[in-house]
Amino acid sequence: EDKVVQSPLSLVVHEGDTVTLNCSYEVTNFRSLLWYKQEKKAPTFLFMLTSSGIEKKSGRLSSILDKKELFSILNITATQTGDSAVYLCAFSSGSARQLTFGSGTQLTVLP
Amino acid sequence: DGGITQSPKYLFRKEGQNVTLSCEQNLNHDAMYWYRQDPGQGLRLIYYSQIVNDFQKGDIAEGYSVSREKKESFPLTVTSAQKNPTAFYLCASSNRDGYNEQFFGPGTRLTVL
């Protein structure tokens, strides 16, 4: 059965800290891995990763995929209180387009 | 502005009643999805549709029904057969081709009294 596990479940840091969120997966016929940020309401898209070893970067956020070891990490540098959210990892597999989500990491950034 | 709209934002219903959640998109996306989110958990797929007049069950379809009569619309009905319907419901859409991400609507919070 395909599955995705995120760790840690929750994380509390202070502004300026750097955090690393983890996502490991077991899936047949892997297509892509996606990261979303959810602040109370709808998840907003951050990154899509399809190739191993290629870092994607957007401002203070970056992510990389390791298809051999079956995991991805999301890094946030110089955290701000606005980074407080649930970060969701998801993968797509096979010919269908549905996503399978992890349970998320709750990040709290204190001033 | 292009996007996905869901209505209502909050919905209350009594046990034994069916209720329909609306989802509309003007992104010209072929595929649409319904997810359920419970507190402290990720999203679980209820139903999805890759094309008009066609849809498939997701992981937790029991007690739910959908229709896809128009490309723009994918309503979800929560029936009385759903044993624990109180949850946050999210609708999403994506292009059918390629490795495109899903875009989410603002969600409907359903509470069964």
mmCIF file of C-alpha atoms in Angstrom:
data_model
loop_
_atom_site.group_PDB
_atom_site.id
_atom_site.type_symbol
_atom_site.label_atom_id
_atom_site.label_comp_id
_atom_site.label_asym_id
_atom_site.label_seq_id
_atom_site.Cartn_x
_atom_site.Cartn_y
_atom_site.Cartn_z
ATOM 1 C CA GLU A 1 0.000 0.000 0.000
ATOM 2 C CA ASP A 2 1.315 3.422 -0.948
ATOM 3 C CA LYS A 3 2.019 5.719 1.967
ATOM 4 C CA VAL A 4 3.769 8.927 2.956
ATOM 5 C CA VAL A 5 5.093 9.799 6.415
ATOM 6 C CA GLN A 6 6.035 13.268 7.567
ATOM 7 C CA SER A 7 8.243 14.183 10.493
ATOM 8 C CA PRO A 8 8.278 15.783 12.904
ATOM 9 C CA LEU A 9 4.544 16.041 13.572
ATOM 10 C CA SER A 10 5.073 19.446 15.151
ATOM 11 C CA LEU A 11 7.919 21.873 15.593
ATOM 12 C CA VAL A 12 8.294 25.083 17.573
ATOM 13 C CA VAL A 13 11.150 27.461 16.732
ATOM 14 C CA HIS A 14 12.049 31.110 17.156
ATOM 15 C CA GLU A 15 12.263 33.684 14.407
ATOM 16 C CA GLY A 16 15.537 33.451 12.547
ATOM 17 C CA ASP A 17 15.963 29.719 13.067
ATOM 18 C CA THR A 18 16.387 27.304 10.175
ATOM 19 C CA VAL A 19 14.080 24.282 9.999
ATOM 20 C CA THR A 20 14.093 21.060 8.028
ATOM 21 C CA LEU A 21 10.876 19.152 7.454
ATOM 22 C CA ASN A 22 10.987 15.550 6.319
ATOM 23 C CA CYS A 23 8.791 13.465 4.042
ATOM 24 C CA SER A 24 9.404 9.799 3.332
ATOM 25 C CA TYR A 25 7.298 7.722 0.996
ATOM 26 C CA GLU A 26 6.649 4.257 -0.272
ATOM 27 C CA VAL A 27 4.873 4.254 -3.606
ATOM 28 C CA THR A 28 4.736 2.182 -6.736
ATOM 29 C CA ASN A 29 4.970 3.968 -10.045
ATOM 30 C CA PHE A 30 6.035 7.321 -8.560
ATOM 31 C CA ARG A 31 5.374 10.417 -10.650
ATOM 32 C CA SER A 32 5.984 13.478 -8.487
ATOM 33 C CA LEU A 33 6.194 14.780 -4.923
ATOM 34 C CA LEU A 34 4.551 18.044 -3.922
ATOM 35 C CA TRP A 35 4.809 20.359 -0.919
ATOM 36 C CA TYR A 36 1.927 22.570 0.214
ATOM 37 C CA LYS A 37 1.560 25.169 2.964
ATOM 38 C CA GLN A 38 -1.761 25.299 4.813
ATOM 39 C CA GLU A 39 -2.692 28.266 6.983
ATOM 40 C CA LYS A 40 -6.173 27.568 8.371
ATOM 41 C CA LYS A 41 -7.830 27.162 5.004
ATOM 42 C CA ALA A 42 -6.830 25.984 1.551
ATOM 43 C CA PRO A 43 -3.383 24.496 0.991
ATOM 44 C CA THR A 44 -1.203 26.656 -1.233
ATOM 45 C CA PHE A 45 1.303 25.089 -3.575
ATOM 46 C CA LEU A 46 5.009 25.408 -2.819
ATOM 47 C CA PHE A 47 7.015 22.939 -4.904
ATOM 48 C CA MET A 48 6.689 19.983 -7.228
ATOM 49 C CA LEU A 49 9.648 17.609 -7.459
ATOM 50 C CA THR A 50 10.062 14.953 -10.093
ATOM 51 C CA SER A 51 13.812 14.537 -10.463
ATOM 52 C CA SER A 52 16.211 13.329 -7.826
ATOM 53 C CA GLY A 53 18.936 15.638 -6.555
ATOM 54 C CA ILE A 54 17.681 18.854 -8.134
ATOM 55 C CA GLU A 55 16.964 21.542 -5.565
ATOM 56 C CA LYS A 56 14.002 23.813 -6.041
ATOM 57 C CA LYS A 57 14.184 27.189 -4.377
ATOM 58 C CA SER A 58 11.771 30.009 -3.710
ATOM 59 C CA GLY A 59 13.050 32.780 -1.482
ATOM 60 C CA ARG A 60 13.843 31.313 1.932
ATOM 61 C CA LEU A 61 12.264 27.960 1.072
ATOM 62 C CA SER A 62 13.975 25.138 -0.738
ATOM 63 C CA SER A 63 13.262 21.471 -1.326
ATOM 64 C CA ILE A 64 15.001 18.447 -2.720
ATOM 65 C CA LEU A 65 13.995 14.899 -3.614
ATOM 66 C CA ASP A 66 15.983 11.679 -3.181
ATOM 67 C CA LYS A 67 14.326 8.984 -5.281
ATOM 68 C CA LYS A 68 16.820 6.344 -4.243
ATOM 69 C CA GLU A 69 16.231 6.760 -0.513
ATOM 70 C CA LEU A 70 12.556 7.726 -1.063
ATOM 71 C CA PHE A 71 12.419 10.982 0.822
ATOM 72 C CA SER A 72 12.177 14.706 0.406
ATOM 73 C CA ILE A 73 13.071 17.610 2.667
ATOM 74 C CA LEU A 74 11.732 21.123 2.880
ATOM 75 C CA ASN A 75 14.097 23.715 4.299
ATOM 76 C CA ILE A 76 13.080 27.109 5.582
ATOM 77 C CA THR A 77 15.864 29.526 6.494
ATOM 78 C CA ALA A 78 15.565 32.669 8.618
ATOM 79 C CA THR A 79 12.060 31.694 9.703
ATOM 80 C CA GLN A 80 9.412 34.359 10.282
ATOM 81 C CA THR A 81 6.163 34.244 12.229
ATOM 82 C CA GLY A 82 4.357 34.182 8.879
ATOM 83 C CA ASP A 83 5.878 30.790 8.191
ATOM 84 C CA SER A 84 3.706 29.306 10.933
ATOM 85 C CA ALA A 85 1.466 26.782 9.202
ATOM 86 C CA VAL A 86 0.940 23.114 8.513
ATOM 87 C CA TYR A 87 3.255 21.869 5.775
ATOM 88 C CA LEU A 88 1.841 19.005 3.747
ATOM 89 C CA CYS A 89 3.737 16.574 1.580
ATOM 90 C CA ALA A 90 1.944 14.586 -1.140
ATOM 91 C CA PHE A 91 2.818 12.294 -4.009
ATOM 92 C CA SER A 92 1.157 11.360 -7.255
ATOM 93 C CA SER A 93 1.544 7.951 -8.811
ATOM 94 C CA GLY A 94 0.425 5.970 -11.807
ATOM 95 C CA SER A 95 -1.660 7.379 -14.602
ATOM 96 C CA ALA A 96 -4.221 9.053 -12.381
ATOM 97 C CA ARG A 97 -3.739 12.546 -11.043
ATOM 98 C CA GLN A 98 -4.944 12.154 -7.472
ATOM 99 C CA LEU A 99 -2.564 12.958 -4.640
ATOM 100 C CA THR A 100 -1.854 10.991 -1.472
ATOM 101 C CA PHE A 101 -1.105 13.304 1.431
ATOM 102 C CA GLY A 102 0.901 12.900 4.598
ATOM 103 C CA SER A 103 -0.519 14.049 7.914
ATOM 104 C CA GLY A 104 1.522 17.236 7.849
ATOM 105 C CA THR A 105 4.034 19.020 10.069
ATOM 106 C CA GLN A 106 2.694 21.824 12.263
ATOM 107 C CA LEU A 107 5.340 24.559 12.337
ATOM 108 C CA THR A 108 5.059 27.327 14.907
ATOM 109 C CA VAL A 109 7.483 30.242 14.706
ATOM 110 C CA LEU A 110 7.637 32.352 17.858
ATOM 111 C CA PRO A 111 8.698 36.022 17.775
ATOM 112 C CA ASP B 1 -9.863 36.374 -11.447
ATOM 113 C CA GLY B 2 -9.356 32.667 -12.063
ATOM 114 C CA GLY B 3 -9.828 30.316 -9.177
ATOM 115 C CA ILE B 4 -11.891 27.781 -7.307
ATOM 116 C CA THR B 5 -14.878 28.724 -5.213
ATOM 117 C CA GLN B 6 -16.624 26.613 -2.623
ATOM 118 C CA SER B 7 -19.867 27.338 -0.886
ATOM 119 C CA PRO B 8 -21.007 27.618 1.744
ATOM 120 C CA LYS B 9 -18.043 28.404 3.969
ATOM 121 C CA TYR B 10 -19.748 26.920 7.023
ATOM 122 C CA LEU B 11 -22.577 24.408 6.989
ATOM 123 C CA PHE B 12 -24.603 22.873 9.753
ATOM 124 C CA ARG B 13 -26.919 19.958 9.337
ATOM 125 C CA LYS B 14 -28.919 17.608 11.482
ATOM 126 C CA GLU B 15 -28.252 13.904 11.561
ATOM 127 C CA GLY B 16 -30.109 12.040 8.852
ATOM 128 C CA GLN B 17 -30.074 14.893 6.353
ATOM 129 C CA ASN B 18 -28.301 14.920 3.027
ATOM 130 C CA VAL B 19 -26.322 18.053 2.173
ATOM 131 C CA THR B 20 -24.617 19.215 -1.023
ATOM 132 C CA LEU B 21 -21.364 21.159 -1.101
ATOM 133 C CA SER B 22 -20.668 23.319 -4.120
ATOM 134 C CA CYS B 23 -17.371 23.552 -6.004
ATOM 135 C CA GLU B 24 -16.879 25.717 -9.095
ATOM 136 C CA GLN B 25 -13.710 26.502 -11.026
ATOM 137 C CA ASN B 26 -12.981 28.870 -13.909
ATOM 138 C CA LEU B 27 -9.426 27.685 -14.535
ATOM 139 C CA ASN B 28 -10.489 25.505 -17.475
ATOM 140 C CA HIS B 29 -9.093 22.486 -15.646
ATOM 141 C CA ASP B 30 -10.195 19.038 -16.720
ATOM 142 C CA ALA B 31 -9.697 17.245 -13.411
ATOM 143 C CA MET B 32 -11.444 17.981 -10.125
ATOM 144 C CA TYR B 33 -11.131 16.399 -6.681
ATOM 145 C CA TRP B 34 -12.807 16.269 -3.292
ATOM 146 C CA TYR B 35 -10.825 15.789 -0.091
ATOM 147 C CA ARG B 36 -11.776 15.511 3.524
ATOM 148 C CA GLN B 37 -9.561 16.811 6.327
ATOM 149 C CA ASP B 38 -10.016 15.938 9.990
ATOM 150 C CA PRO B 39 -8.254 17.823 12.819
ATOM 151 C CA GLY B 40 -4.523 17.128 12.927
ATOM 152 C CA GLN B 41 -4.639 14.975 9.823
ATOM 153 C CA GLY B 42 -3.742 15.256 6.190
ATOM 154 C CA LEU B 43 -6.168 15.241 3.283
ATOM 155 C CA ARG B 44 -7.983 12.086 2.258
ATOM 156 C CA LEU B 45 -9.412 11.670 -1.226
ATOM 157 C CA ILE B 46 -13.171 11.147 -1.492
ATOM 158 C CA TYR B 47 -13.879 11.299 -5.231
ATOM 159 C CA TYR B 48 -12.173 12.599 -8.322
ATOM 160 C CA SER B 49 -13.136 13.311 -11.901
ATOM 161 C CA GLN B 50 -10.746 13.574 -14.820
ATOM 162 C CA ILE B 51 -13.356 14.501 -17.411
ATOM 163 C CA VAL B 52 -16.989 15.552 -17.667
ATOM 164 C CA ASN B 53 -19.532 12.791 -17.015
ATOM 165 C CA ASP B 54 -16.896 10.532 -15.474
ATOM 166 C CA PHE B 55 -15.690 10.154 -11.881
ATOM 167 C CA GLN B 56 -13.954 7.583 -9.680
ATOM 168 C CA LYS B 57 -14.049 6.724 -6.005
ATOM 169 C CA GLY B 58 -11.144 7.730 -3.839
ATOM 170 C CA ASP B 59 -10.032 6.183 -0.572
ATOM 171 C CA ILE B 60 -13.090 7.132 1.513
ATOM 172 C CA ALA B 61 -16.052 7.335 -0.899
ATOM 173 C CA GLU B 62 -18.596 5.532 1.279
ATOM 174 C CA GLY B 63 -21.468 7.816 2.260
ATOM 175 C CA TYR B 64 -20.669 10.408 -0.428
ATOM 176 C CA SER B 65 -21.823 10.975 -3.996
ATOM 177 C CA VAL B 66 -20.749 13.341 -6.783
ATOM 178 C CA SER B 67 -21.712 14.427 -10.274
ATOM 179 C CA ARG B 68 -19.773 16.062 -13.081
ATOM 180 C CA GLU B 69 -22.268 17.389 -15.591
ATOM 181 C CA LYS B 70 -20.216 20.477 -16.439
ATOM 182 C CA LYS B 71 -16.483 21.002 -16.660
ATOM 183 C CA GLU B 72 -16.669 23.907 -14.209
ATOM 184 C CA SER B 73 -18.679 22.197 -11.483
ATOM 185 C CA PHE B 74 -18.153 19.182 -9.209
ATOM 186 C CA PRO B 75 -20.700 19.133 -6.369
ATOM 187 C CA LEU B 76 -20.334 16.724 -3.457
ATOM 188 C CA THR B 77 -23.330 15.299 -1.596
ATOM 189 C CA VAL B 78 -22.792 14.072 1.934
ATOM 190 C CA THR B 79 -25.512 11.523 2.532
ATOM 191 C CA SER B 80 -27.038 10.287 5.740
ATOM 192 C CA ALA B 81 -25.075 7.069 5.220
ATOM 193 C CA GLN B 82 -21.833 8.870 6.084
ATOM 194 C CA LYS B 83 -21.307 7.935 9.729
ATOM 195 C CA ASN B 84 -18.999 10.745 10.771
ATOM 196 C CA PRO B 85 -19.462 13.660 8.354
ATOM 197 C CA THR B 86 -18.216 16.515 10.551
ATOM 198 C CA ALA B 87 -15.005 17.653 8.833
ATOM 199 C CA PHE B 88 -13.357 20.254 6.630
ATOM 200 C CA TYR B 89 -14.012 19.580 2.930
ATOM 201 C CA LEU B 90 -11.648 20.800 0.238
ATOM 202 C CA CYS B 91 -12.179 20.850 -3.495
ATOM 203 C CA ALA B 92 -9.261 21.001 -5.930
ATOM 204 C CA SER B 93 -8.641 21.056 -9.664
ATOM 205 C CA SER B 94 -5.750 20.479 -12.028
ATOM 206 C CA ASN B 95 -4.933 20.104 -15.686
ATOM 207 C CA ARG B 96 -5.292 16.533 -16.842
ATOM 208 C CA ASP B 97 -2.030 16.422 -18.735
ATOM 209 C CA GLY B 98 1.478 16.517 -17.420
ATOM 210 C CA TYR B 99 2.731 16.912 -13.902
ATOM 211 C CA ASN B 100 0.564 19.817 -12.889
ATOM 212 C CA GLU B 101 -0.120 20.732 -9.307
ATOM 213 C CA GLN B 102 -3.613 20.834 -7.816
ATOM 214 C CA PHE B 103 -5.164 24.155 -6.862
ATOM 215 C CA PHE B 104 -7.459 24.228 -3.861
ATOM 216 C CA GLY B 105 -10.630 26.092 -3.014
ATOM 217 C CA PRO B 106 -11.142 27.776 0.388
ATOM 218 C CA GLY B 107 -13.011 24.809 1.847
ATOM 219 C CA THR B 108 -16.347 24.133 3.540
ATOM 220 C CA ARG B 109 -16.517 23.296 7.209
ATOM 221 C CA LEU B 110 -19.418 20.905 7.797
ATOM 222 C CA THR B 111 -20.764 20.310 11.274
ATOM 223 C CA VAL B 112 -23.409 17.720 12.004
ATOM 224 C CA LEU B 113 -25.510 18.559 15.045
#
